[in-house]
PDB file of C-alpha atoms in Angstrom:
ATOM      1  CA  MET A  69     -25.940  28.746   8.356  1.00 49.00           C
ATOM      2  CA  ALA A  70     -27.485  26.274   5.927  1.00 48.00           C
ATOM      3  CA  GLU A  71     -24.823  23.702   6.881  1.00 51.00           C
ATOM      4  CA  ILE A  72     -25.689  24.105  10.574  1.00 51.00           C
ATOM      5  CA  ASP A  73     -29.390  23.617   9.846  1.00 49.00           C
ATOM      6  CA  HIS A  74     -28.582  20.508   7.797  1.00 45.00           C
ATOM      7  CA  ARG A  75     -26.539  19.058  10.657  1.00 50.00           C
ATOM      8  CA  ALA A  76     -29.353  19.820  13.093  1.00 47.00           C
ATOM      9  CA  GLU A  77     -31.842  18.004  10.860  1.00 50.00           C
ATOM     10  CA  LEU A  78     -29.531  14.988  10.606  1.00 43.00           C
ATOM     11  CA  SER A  79     -29.090  15.001  14.372  1.00 52.00           C
ATOM     12  CA  ARG A  80     -32.841  15.072  14.933  1.00 55.00           C
ATOM     13  CA  ALA A  81     -33.367  12.275  12.394  1.00 46.00           C
ATOM     14  CA  GLY A  82     -30.728  10.160  14.120  1.00 47.00           C
ATOM     15  CA  ALA A  83     -32.335  10.828  17.493  1.00 47.00           C
ATOM     16  CA  ASN A  84     -35.741   9.773  16.111  1.00 52.00           C
ATOM     17  CA  VAL A  85     -34.334   6.528  14.696  1.00 48.00           C
ATOM     18  CA  SER A  86     -32.549   5.821  17.967  1.00 57.00           C
ATOM     19  CA  GLY A  87     -35.762   6.527  19.878  1.00 56.00           C
ATOM     20  CA  HIS A  88     -37.752   4.133  17.700  1.00 61.00           C
ATOM     21  CA  TRP A  89     -35.175   1.364  18.153  1.00 66.00           C
ATOM     22  CA  SER A  90     -35.097   1.933  21.911  1.00 71.00           C
ATOM     23  CA  ARG A  91     -38.877   1.726  22.046  1.00 69.00           C
ATOM     24  CA  MET A  92     -38.898  -1.478  19.998  1.00 67.00           C
ATOM     25  CA  LEU A  93     -36.263  -3.053  22.251  1.00 73.00           C
ATOM     26  CA  PHE A  94     -38.279  -2.026  25.308  1.00 65.00           C
ATOM     27  CA  TYR A  95     -41.428  -3.682  23.952  1.00 64.00           C
ATOM     28  CA  ALA A  96     -39.411  -6.767  22.953  1.00 67.00           C
ATOM     29  CA  ARG A  97     -38.107  -7.123  26.517  1.00 73.00           C
ATOM     30  CA  GLN A  98     -41.567  -6.563  27.973  1.00 73.00           C
ATOM     31  CA  HIS A  99     -43.251  -8.998  25.543  1.00 71.00           C
ATOM     32  CA  PRO A 100     -40.681 -11.623  24.468  1.00 78.00           C
ATOM     33  CA  LEU A 101     -43.324 -13.964  23.051  1.00 80.00           C
ATOM     34  CA  GLY A 102     -44.802 -11.092  21.073  1.00 77.00           C
ATOM     35  CA  ALA A 103     -41.330 -10.300  19.716  1.00 82.00           C
ATOM     36  CA  LEU A 104     -40.960 -13.942  18.698  1.00 86.00           C
ATOM     37  CA  GLY A 105     -44.315 -13.771  16.943  1.00 84.00           C
ATOM     38  CA  ALA A 106     -43.284 -10.572  15.168  1.00 85.00           C
ATOM     39  CA  VAL A 107     -40.078 -12.266  13.936  1.00 88.00           C
ATOM     40  CA  ILE A 108     -42.092 -15.219  12.593  1.00 89.00           C
ATOM     41  CA  VAL A 109     -44.541 -12.871  10.847  1.00 89.00           C
ATOM     42  CA  VAL A 110     -41.687 -10.863   9.307  1.00 90.00           C
ATOM     43  CA  VAL A 111     -40.036 -14.067   8.036  1.00 90.00           C
ATOM     44  CA  PHE A 112     -43.246 -15.166   6.313  1.00 90.00           C
ATOM     45  CA  VAL A 113     -43.833 -11.688   4.892  1.00 90.00           C
ATOM     46  CA  LEU A 114     -40.314 -11.594   3.443  1.00 91.00           C
ATOM     47  CA  ALA A 115     -40.784 -15.096   2.044  1.00 89.00           C
ATOM     48  CA  ALA A 116     -44.016 -13.991   0.376  1.00 89.00           C
ATOM     49  CA  LEU A 117     -42.498 -10.797  -1.049  1.00 89.00           C
ATOM     50  CA  PHE A 118     -39.337 -12.437  -2.376  1.00 90.00           C
ATOM     51  CA  ALA A 119     -40.703 -15.891  -3.179  1.00 87.00           C
ATOM     52  CA  ASP A 120     -39.434 -15.762  -6.761  1.00 87.00           C
ATOM     53  CA  VAL A 121     -35.890 -15.110  -5.498  1.00 87.00           C
ATOM     54  CA  LEU A 122     -35.858 -17.416  -2.478  1.00 87.00           C
ATOM     55  CA  ALA A 123     -37.489 -20.469  -4.067  1.00 86.00           C
ATOM     56  CA  PRO A 124     -34.781 -22.793  -5.445  1.00 86.00           C
ATOM     57  CA  HIS A 125     -37.119 -24.236  -8.101  1.00 85.00           C
ATOM     58  CA  ASP A 126     -40.261 -23.303  -9.956  1.00 85.00           C
ATOM     59  CA  PRO A 127     -43.141 -24.494  -7.746  1.00 85.00           C
ATOM     60  CA  LEU A 128     -45.113 -25.612 -10.817  1.00 84.00           C
ATOM     61  CA  ASP A 129     -42.346 -27.572 -12.564  1.00 84.00           C
ATOM     62  CA  THR A 130     -42.992 -31.324 -12.579  1.00 84.00           C
ATOM     63  CA  SER A 131     -40.462 -34.129 -12.958  1.00 82.00           C
ATOM     64  CA  ALA A 132     -41.593 -37.754 -13.160  1.00 83.00           C
ATOM     65  CA  PRO A 133     -38.152 -39.207 -12.233  1.00 84.00           C
ATOM     66  CA  ASP A 134     -38.116 -37.096  -9.041  1.00 80.00           C
ATOM     67  CA  SER A 135     -41.556 -38.227  -7.848  1.00 80.00           C
ATOM     68  CA  LEU A 136     -41.622 -38.657  -4.039  1.00 82.00           C
ATOM     69  CA  LYS A 137     -37.886 -38.023  -3.795  1.00 83.00           C
ATOM     70  CA  ALA A 138     -36.772 -37.791  -0.160  1.00 83.00           C
ATOM     71  CA  PRO A 139     -35.212 -34.610   1.240  1.00 86.00           C
ATOM     72  CA  GLY A 140     -31.645 -34.154   0.060  1.00 83.00           C
ATOM     73  CA  THR A 141     -29.274 -31.714  -1.558  1.00 84.00           C
ATOM     74  CA  ILE A 142     -31.380 -31.053  -4.650  1.00 84.00           C
ATOM     75  CA  PHE A 143     -34.768 -30.998  -2.918  1.00 84.00           C
ATOM     76  CA  VAL A 144     -34.144 -29.793   0.625  1.00 85.00           C
ATOM     77  CA  MET A 145     -37.667 -30.714   1.771  1.00 86.00           C
ATOM     78  CA  GLY A 146     -38.221 -33.458  -0.757  1.00 82.00           C
ATOM     79  CA  ALA A 147     -40.486 -33.633  -3.775  1.00 84.00           C
ATOM     80  CA  ASP A 148     -44.178 -34.437  -4.065  1.00 84.00           C
ATOM     81  CA  MET A 149     -45.901 -37.088  -6.145  1.00 83.00           C
ATOM     82  CA  MET A 150     -45.467 -35.009  -9.319  1.00 84.00           C
ATOM     83  CA  GLY A 151     -41.801 -34.247  -8.678  1.00 84.00           C
ATOM     84  CA  ARG A 152     -42.414 -30.641  -7.585  1.00 87.00           C
ATOM     85  CA  ASP A 153     -40.106 -29.107  -4.997  1.00 87.00           C
ATOM     86  CA  VAL A 154     -41.869 -28.956  -1.602  1.00 87.00           C
ATOM     87  CA  LEU A 155     -39.722 -26.096  -0.297  1.00 89.00           C
ATOM     88  CA  SER A 156     -40.504 -23.905  -3.308  1.00 89.00           C
ATOM     89  CA  ARG A 157     -44.209 -24.648  -2.973  1.00 90.00           C
ATOM     90  CA  ILE A 158     -44.149 -23.781   0.738  1.00 90.00           C
ATOM     91  CA  ILE A 159     -42.378 -20.476   0.055  1.00 90.00           C
ATOM     92  CA  HIS A 160     -44.871 -19.545  -2.668  1.00 90.00           C
ATOM     93  CA  GLY A 161     -47.680 -20.836  -0.448  1.00 88.00           C
ATOM     94  CA  ALA A 162     -46.773 -18.127   2.061  1.00 89.00           C
ATOM     95  CA  ARG A 163     -47.705 -15.564  -0.595  1.00 88.00           C
ATOM     96  CA  ILE A 164     -51.092 -17.199  -1.116  1.00 88.00           C
ATOM     97  CA  SER A 165     -51.850 -17.552   2.599  1.00 87.00           C
ATOM     98  CA  LEU A 166     -50.847 -13.991   3.496  1.00 88.00           C
ATOM     99  CA  THR A 167     -52.629 -12.537   0.469  1.00 88.00           C
ATOM    100  CA  VAL A 168     -55.854 -14.327   1.337  1.00 88.00           C
ATOM    101  CA  GLY A 169     -55.509 -13.542   5.055  1.00 87.00           C
ATOM    102  CA  VAL A 170     -54.757  -9.829   4.678  1.00 89.00           C
ATOM    103  CA  ALA A 171     -57.222  -9.257   1.834  1.00 91.00           C
ATOM    104  CA  SER A 172     -60.068 -11.025   3.634  1.00 90.00           C
ATOM    105  CA  ILE A 173     -59.427  -9.054   6.838  1.00 90.00           C
ATOM    106  CA  LEU A 174     -59.344  -5.764   4.933  1.00 90.00           C
ATOM    107  CA  LEU A 175     -62.536  -6.557   2.996  1.00 91.00           C
ATOM    108  CA  GLY A 176     -64.372  -7.833   6.059  1.00 89.00           C
ATOM    109  CA  GLY A 177     -63.019  -4.921   8.078  1.00 87.00           C
ATOM    110  CA  VAL A 178     -64.306  -2.286   5.650  1.00 89.00           C
ATOM    111  CA  ILE A 179     -67.781  -3.847   5.554  1.00 90.00           C
ATOM    112  CA  GLY A 180     -67.824  -4.285   9.340  1.00 88.00           C
ATOM    113  CA  ILE A 181     -66.672  -0.697   9.941  1.00 87.00           C
ATOM    114  CA  VAL A 182     -69.447   0.713   7.737  1.00 87.00           C
ATOM    115  CA  ILE A 183     -72.125  -1.429   9.383  1.00 88.00           C
ATOM    116  CA  GLY A 184     -70.849  -0.856  12.922  1.00 85.00           C
ATOM    117  CA  LEU A 185     -70.423   2.905  12.498  1.00 83.00           C
ATOM    118  CA  MET A 186     -73.874   3.372  10.986  1.00 84.00           C
ATOM    119  CA  SER A 187     -75.488   1.031  13.491  1.00 83.00           C
ATOM    120  CA  GLY A 188     -73.946   2.735  16.525  1.00 79.00           C
ATOM    121  CA  TYR A 189     -74.436   6.268  15.245  1.00 76.00           C
ATOM    122  CA  LEU A 190     -77.894   6.093  13.698  1.00 77.00           C
ATOM    123  CA  LEU A 191     -79.489   3.612  16.139  1.00 77.00           C
ATOM    124  CA  GLY A 192     -83.250   3.087  15.626  1.00 78.00           C
ATOM    125  CA  TRP A 193     -84.583   0.506  13.206  1.00 83.00           C
ATOM    126  CA  PHE A 194     -81.291   0.251  11.291  1.00 82.00           C
ATOM    127  CA  ASP A 195     -79.381  -0.689  14.440  1.00 81.00           C
ATOM    128  CA  LEU A 196     -82.037  -3.244  15.413  1.00 86.00           C
ATOM    129  CA  LEU A 197     -81.997  -4.860  11.962  1.00 87.00           C
ATOM    130  CA  MET A 198     -78.205  -4.996  11.737  1.00 84.00           C
ATOM    131  CA  GLN A 199     -77.797  -6.444  15.231  1.00 84.00           C
ATOM    132  CA  ARG A 200     -80.283  -9.241  14.546  1.00 86.00           C
ATOM    133  CA  LEU A 201     -78.461 -10.040  11.286  1.00 86.00           C
ATOM    134  CA  ILE A 202     -75.122 -10.075  13.114  1.00 85.00           C
ATOM    135  CA  ASP A 203     -76.595 -12.369  15.791  1.00 84.00           C
ATOM    136  CA  ILE A 204     -77.612 -14.816  13.074  1.00 84.00           C
ATOM    137  CA  MET A 205     -74.131 -14.746  11.520  1.00 83.00           C
ATOM    138  CA  GLN A 206     -72.396 -15.183  14.858  1.00 80.00           C
ATOM    139  CA  ALA A 207     -74.552 -18.202  15.656  1.00 81.00           C
ATOM    140  CA  LEU A 208     -72.425 -20.140  13.161  1.00 79.00           C
ATOM    141  CA  PRO A 209     -68.712 -20.785  13.771  1.00 79.00           C
ATOM    142  CA  LEU A 210     -66.240 -19.002  11.513  1.00 79.00           C
ATOM    143  CA  LEU A 211     -65.201 -22.146   9.638  1.00 80.00           C
ATOM    144  CA  VAL A 212     -68.774 -23.369   9.106  1.00 83.00           C
ATOM    145  CA  LEU A 213     -69.905 -20.026   7.677  1.00 84.00           C
ATOM    146  CA  ALA A 214     -66.806 -19.867   5.472  1.00 84.00           C
ATOM    147  CA  LEU A 215     -67.548 -23.399   4.215  1.00 84.00           C
ATOM    148  CA  VAL A 216     -71.093 -22.382   3.281  1.00 84.00           C
ATOM    149  CA  MET A 217     -69.842 -19.285   1.463  1.00 84.00           C
ATOM    150  CA  ALA A 218     -67.037 -21.150  -0.330  1.00 84.00           C
ATOM    151  CA  ALA A 219     -69.357 -23.957  -1.430  1.00 83.00           C
ATOM    152  CA  SER A 220     -71.809 -21.380  -2.785  1.00 84.00           C
ATOM    153  CA  LEU A 221     -69.227 -19.283  -4.635  1.00 83.00           C
ATOM    154  CA  GLY A 222     -66.936 -22.035  -5.918  1.00 80.00           C
ATOM    155  CA  PRO A 223     -63.159 -22.523  -5.576  1.00 80.00           C
ATOM    156  CA  SER A 224     -61.041 -19.574  -6.681  1.00 82.00           C
ATOM    157  CA  LEU A 225     -58.659 -17.082  -5.093  1.00 83.00           C
ATOM    158  CA  GLU A 226     -61.170 -14.216  -5.184  1.00 86.00           C
ATOM    159  CA  ASN A 227     -64.043 -16.350  -3.912  1.00 87.00           C
ATOM    160  CA  THR A 228     -61.891 -17.659  -1.065  1.00 87.00           C
ATOM    161  CA  ILE A 229     -61.176 -14.087   0.042  1.00 89.00           C
ATOM    162  CA  ILE A 230     -64.896 -13.270  -0.035  1.00 89.00           C
ATOM    163  CA  ALA A 231     -65.828 -16.505   1.755  1.00 88.00           C
ATOM    164  CA  ILE A 232     -63.436 -15.743   4.624  1.00 88.00           C
ATOM    165  CA  SER A 233     -64.167 -12.008   4.815  1.00 89.00           C
ATOM    166  CA  ILE A 234     -67.939 -12.330   5.319  1.00 88.00           C
ATOM    167  CA  PRO A 235     -67.686 -14.315   8.609  1.00 86.00           C
ATOM    168  CA  LEU A 236     -65.237 -11.676   9.922  1.00 86.00           C
ATOM    169  CA  VAL A 237     -67.764  -8.851   9.502  1.00 88.00           C
ATOM    170  CA  PRO A 238     -69.784  -9.432  12.738  1.00 88.00           C
ATOM    171  CA  ASN A 239     -66.792  -9.137  15.084  1.00 86.00           C
ATOM    172  CA  VAL A 240     -65.613  -5.910  13.440  1.00 87.00           C
ATOM    173  CA  ALA A 241     -69.129  -4.467  13.392  1.00 87.00           C
ATOM    174  CA  ARG A 242     -69.634  -5.249  17.084  1.00 86.00           C
ATOM    175  CA  VAL A 243     -66.343  -3.616  18.086  1.00 85.00           C
ATOM    176  CA  VAL A 244     -67.008  -0.474  16.034  1.00 84.00           C
ATOM    177  CA  ARG A 245     -70.600  -0.225  17.264  1.00 85.00           C
ATOM    178  CA  SER A 246     -69.626  -0.492  20.936  1.00 82.00           C
ATOM    179  CA  SER A 247     -66.953   2.197  20.496  1.00 79.00           C
ATOM    180  CA  THR A 248     -69.344   4.426  18.552  1.00 80.00           C
ATOM    181  CA  LEU A 249     -72.057   4.191  21.237  1.00 78.00           C
ATOM    182  CA  SER A 250     -69.650   5.602  23.825  1.00 77.00           C
ATOM    183  CA  LEU A 251     -68.017   8.157  21.522  1.00 74.00           C
ATOM    184  CA  ARG A 252     -71.221   9.705  20.118  1.00 73.00           C
ATOM    185  CA  GLU A 253     -71.980  11.257  23.518  1.00 72.00           C
ATOM    186  CA  MET A 254     -68.477  12.629  24.135  1.00 74.00           C
ATOM    187  CA  PRO A 255     -68.014  16.423  24.470  1.00 75.00           C
ATOM    188  CA  PHE A 256     -65.863  16.766  21.337  1.00 72.00           C
ATOM    189  CA  VAL A 257     -68.612  15.129  19.250  1.00 70.00           C
ATOM    190  CA  GLU A 258     -71.212  17.473  20.742  1.00 70.00           C
ATOM    191  CA  ALA A 259     -68.894  20.405  19.992  1.00 77.00           C
ATOM    192  CA  ALA A 260     -68.562  19.274  16.366  1.00 70.00           C
ATOM    193  CA  ARG A 261     -72.353  19.141  16.038  1.00 70.00           C
ATOM    194  CA  ALA A 262     -72.677  22.583  17.639  1.00 73.00           C
ATOM    195  CA  ALA A 263     -70.149  23.933  15.124  1.00 73.00           C
ATOM    196  CA  GLY A 264     -72.566  22.995  12.329  1.00 70.00           C
ATOM    197  CA  MET A 265     -70.891  19.838  10.983  1.00 71.00           C
ATOM    198  CA  SER A 266     -73.134  17.327   9.245  1.00 70.00           C
ATOM    199  CA  GLU A 267     -73.812  14.002  10.947  1.00 68.00           C
ATOM    200  CA  LEU A 268     -71.869  12.134   8.258  1.00 72.00           C
ATOM    201  CA  ARG A 269     -68.816  14.356   8.700  1.00 74.00           C
ATOM    202  CA  VAL A 270     -68.978  14.035  12.495  1.00 74.00           C
ATOM    203  CA  ALA A 271     -69.143  10.232  12.227  1.00 73.00           C
ATOM    204  CA  VAL A 272     -66.286   9.932   9.706  1.00 73.00           C
ATOM    205  CA  ARG A 273     -64.040  12.752  10.934  1.00 75.00           C
ATOM    206  CA  HIS A 274     -64.398  12.477  14.715  1.00 71.00           C
ATOM    207  CA  VAL A 275     -65.916   9.128  15.682  1.00 76.00           C
ATOM    208  CA  LEU A 276     -64.299   6.693  13.244  1.00 75.00           C
ATOM    209  CA  PRO A 277     -60.612   7.599  13.960  1.00 77.00           C
ATOM    210  CA  ASN A 278     -61.150   6.899  17.663  1.00 75.00           C
ATOM    211  CA  THR A 279     -62.249   3.324  16.932  1.00 76.00           C
ATOM    212  CA  LEU A 280     -59.020   2.352  15.129  1.00 76.00           C
ATOM    213  CA  ALA A 281     -56.986   1.203  18.164  1.00 74.00           C
ATOM    214  CA  PRO A 282     -59.269  -1.735  19.074  1.00 77.00           C
ATOM    215  CA  LEU A 283     -59.602  -2.561  15.361  1.00 80.00           C
ATOM    216  CA  ILE A 284     -55.822  -2.924  14.999  1.00 79.00           C
ATOM    217  CA  VAL A 285     -55.836  -5.396  17.877  1.00 76.00           C
ATOM    218  CA  LEU A 286     -58.759  -7.274  16.335  1.00 81.00           C
ATOM    219  CA  PHE A 287     -57.167  -7.435  12.875  1.00 83.00           C
ATOM    220  CA  THR A 288     -53.866  -8.833  14.154  1.00 80.00           C
ATOM    221  CA  ALA A 289     -55.722 -11.396  16.273  1.00 78.00           C
ATOM    222  CA  GLN A 290     -57.890 -12.527  13.348  1.00 83.00           C
ATOM    223  CA  LEU A 291     -55.061 -12.849  10.822  1.00 85.00           C
ATOM    224  CA  GLY A 292     -54.094 -16.267  12.187  1.00 84.00           C
ATOM    225  CA  SER A 293     -57.714 -17.431  12.048  1.00 85.00           C
ATOM    226  CA  ALA A 294     -58.010 -16.289   8.428  1.00 87.00           C
ATOM    227  CA  ILE A 295     -54.839 -18.185   7.454  1.00 86.00           C
ATOM    228  CA  LEU A 296     -56.090 -21.322   9.216  1.00 86.00           C
ATOM    229  CA  VAL A 297     -59.520 -21.104   7.563  1.00 87.00           C
ATOM    230  CA  GLU A 298     -57.891 -20.676   4.136  1.00 86.00           C
ATOM    231  CA  ALA A 299     -55.804 -23.814   4.730  1.00 86.00           C
ATOM    232  CA  SER A 300     -58.912 -25.697   5.853  1.00 85.00           C
ATOM    233  CA  LEU A 301     -60.905 -24.648   2.789  1.00 86.00           C
ATOM    234  CA  SER A 302     -58.040 -25.605   0.465  1.00 84.00           C
ATOM    235  CA  PHE A 303     -57.681 -28.947   2.255  1.00 83.00           C
ATOM    236  CA  LEU A 304     -61.360 -29.653   1.550  1.00 82.00           C
ATOM    237  CA  GLY A 305     -61.031 -28.576  -2.094  1.00 80.00           C
ATOM    238  CA  LEU A 306     -63.098 -25.407  -1.639  1.00 83.00           C
ATOM    239  CA  GLY A 307     -60.275 -22.885  -1.363  1.00 81.00           C
ATOM    240  CA  VAL A 308     -57.510 -21.800  -3.701  1.00 80.00           C
ATOM    241  CA  PRO A 309     -57.429 -24.207  -6.691  1.00 79.00           C
ATOM    242  CA  GLU A 310     -54.516 -25.521  -8.690  1.00 75.00           C
ATOM    243  CA  PRO A 311     -52.023 -24.477  -9.945  1.00 74.00           C
ATOM    244  CA  HIS A 312     -51.641 -22.092  -6.974  1.00 78.00           C
ATOM    245  CA  PRO A 313     -49.431 -23.703  -4.305  1.00 84.00           C
ATOM    246  CA  SER A 314     -51.566 -23.618  -1.146  1.00 84.00           C
ATOM    247  CA  TRP A 315     -50.462 -25.196   2.137  1.00 85.00           C
ATOM    248  CA  GLY A 316     -53.893 -26.713   2.740  1.00 83.00           C
ATOM    249  CA  ARG A 317     -54.073 -28.219  -0.731  1.00 83.00           C
ATOM    250  CA  MET A 318     -50.564 -29.662  -0.312  1.00 83.00           C
ATOM    251  CA  LEU A 319     -51.828 -31.518   2.760  1.00 82.00           C
ATOM    252  CA  SER A 320     -54.981 -32.617   0.976  1.00 79.00           C
ATOM    253  CA  GLU A 321     -53.048 -34.108  -1.937  1.00 71.00           C
ATOM    254  CA  SER A 322     -50.638 -36.112   0.210  1.00 69.00           C
ATOM    255  CA  ALA A 323     -52.202 -36.794   3.608  1.00 67.00           C
ATOM    256  CA  ALA A 324     -54.278 -39.829   2.666  1.00 69.00           C
ATOM    257  CA  GLU A 325     -52.150 -41.697   0.145  1.00 77.00           C
ATOM    258  CA  TYR A 326     -48.521 -40.796   0.795  1.00 78.00           C
ATOM    259  CA  VAL A 327     -48.232 -40.115   4.520  1.00 77.00           C
ATOM    260  CA  ARG A 328     -46.577 -43.515   5.141  1.00 81.00           C
ATOM    261  CA  VAL A 329     -44.153 -43.549   2.222  1.00 82.00           C
ATOM    262  CA  ALA A 330     -43.436 -39.805   2.058  1.00 82.00           C
ATOM    263  CA  PRO A 331     -44.154 -38.202   5.462  1.00 84.00           C
ATOM    264  CA  TRP A 332     -42.326 -34.994   4.472  1.00 84.00           C
ATOM    265  CA  LEU A 333     -45.293 -34.113   2.263  1.00 85.00           C
ATOM    266  CA  VAL A 334     -47.379 -33.723   5.424  1.00 86.00           C
ATOM    267  CA  ILE A 335     -44.780 -32.596   7.966  1.00 87.00           C
ATOM    268  CA  PHE A 336     -43.404 -29.496   6.236  1.00 88.00           C
ATOM    269  CA  PRO A 337     -46.709 -27.896   5.092  1.00 88.00           C
ATOM    270  CA  GLY A 338     -48.130 -28.657   8.545  1.00 88.00           C
ATOM    271  CA  ILE A 339     -45.188 -26.919  10.200  1.00 90.00           C
ATOM    272  CA  ALA A 340     -45.646 -23.886   7.916  1.00 90.00           C
ATOM    273  CA  ILE A 341     -49.344 -23.572   8.835  1.00 89.00           C
ATOM    274  CA  SER A 342     -48.619 -24.043  12.544  1.00 89.00           C
ATOM    275  CA  LEU A 343     -45.823 -21.458  12.591  1.00 90.00           C
ATOM    276  CA  ALA A 344     -47.871 -18.883  10.672  1.00 89.00           C
ATOM    277  CA  VAL A 345     -50.878 -19.203  13.000  1.00 88.00           C
ATOM    278  CA  PHE A 346     -48.661 -19.402  16.094  1.00 88.00           C
ATOM    279  CA  GLY A 347     -46.678 -16.302  15.106  1.00 88.00           C
ATOM    280  CA  THR A 348     -49.700 -14.165  14.255  1.00 87.00           C
ATOM    281  CA  ASN A 349     -51.459 -15.155  17.501  1.00 85.00           C
ATOM    282  CA  LEU A 350     -48.420 -14.265  19.618  1.00 85.00           C
ATOM    283  CA  PHE A 351     -47.999 -10.975  17.791  1.00 85.00           C
ATOM    284  CA  GLY A 352     -51.704 -10.180  18.129  1.00 80.00           C
ATOM    285  CA  ASP A 353     -51.624 -10.844  21.872  1.00 79.00           C
ATOM    286  CA  ALA A 354     -48.643  -8.509  22.282  1.00 79.00           C
ATOM    287  CA  VAL A 355     -50.328  -5.750  20.252  1.00 78.00           C
ATOM    288  CA  ARG A 356     -53.419  -6.106  22.432  1.00 75.00           C
ATOM    289  CA  ASP A 357     -51.340  -5.789  25.616  1.00 73.00           C
ATOM    290  CA  ILE A 358     -49.532  -2.718  24.273  1.00 72.00           C
ATOM    291  CA  LEU A 359     -52.542  -0.813  22.905  1.00 68.00           C
ATOM    292  CA  ASP A 360     -55.196  -1.780  25.461  1.00 60.00           C
ATOM    293  CA  PRO A 361     -54.521  -0.102  28.822  1.00 52.00           C
ATOM    294  CA  ARG A 362     -56.801  -2.573  30.606  1.00 51.00           C
ATOM    295  CA  GLN A 363     -54.459  -5.423  29.654  1.00 50.00           C
ATOM    296  CA  ARG A 364     -51.299  -3.774  30.978  1.00 49.00           C
ATOM    297  CA  SER A 365     -49.883  -5.037  34.254  1.00 48.00           C
TER     298      SER A 365
END
């Protein structure tokens, strides 16, 4: 009897795995560009996770004789002005870019969720104050506000995350507030109040979970923007400092002086930034089409 139950459990597990794969293949056929974006994102995530294994050289090792060496068998993407392997620095740069992008979105998302949920649920003077503050923040473009924050905090990995996360707060807060305004009048929320639940428990237990679907779409869409802003800040010397290998700083160090004699120092980091932003944008568009019924054809 136990053996039969074990076989039944294995059969159900196999059916679940097969169902998940079938669903993924269906979405890939329906959204081929989104599938391409997902593949690009997965490649960069794997490169970030296994950078120490995939990188052929230490990204911080310098070699004066190999300065500005062209791409070849030893240095597949060439070497920079200090003899450091460009490929290894790009692979480790994926870890920096994804860490900053994901961490800034999570930090900005948490702050935006708290502000948006309280603003949409409490209303009154708190909502009025928060909305005017958000209007002021949204009056400045994302990059400009991040530049102001980065210049105020100084260049470091932690400060770069904070500088990028703060400009992301208004968009998250607006999305959560708009969802909360419609959800707070729904019958299940009224039933929770009638059952004697506190306002805080109603907001966290019943309202907040129903705002997660649009937030997932927003987070995937903003990941590419966060990566691009991090590269821009590093290019200007306000982002991740040395010795961390950042794509933006790699461009900053080589774009002006070595672009004519060593174009690979600009081409390969530029391709990495473009692919990362391109992949996350395609993936974010596909997630929006899948989760938002209004976008489905």
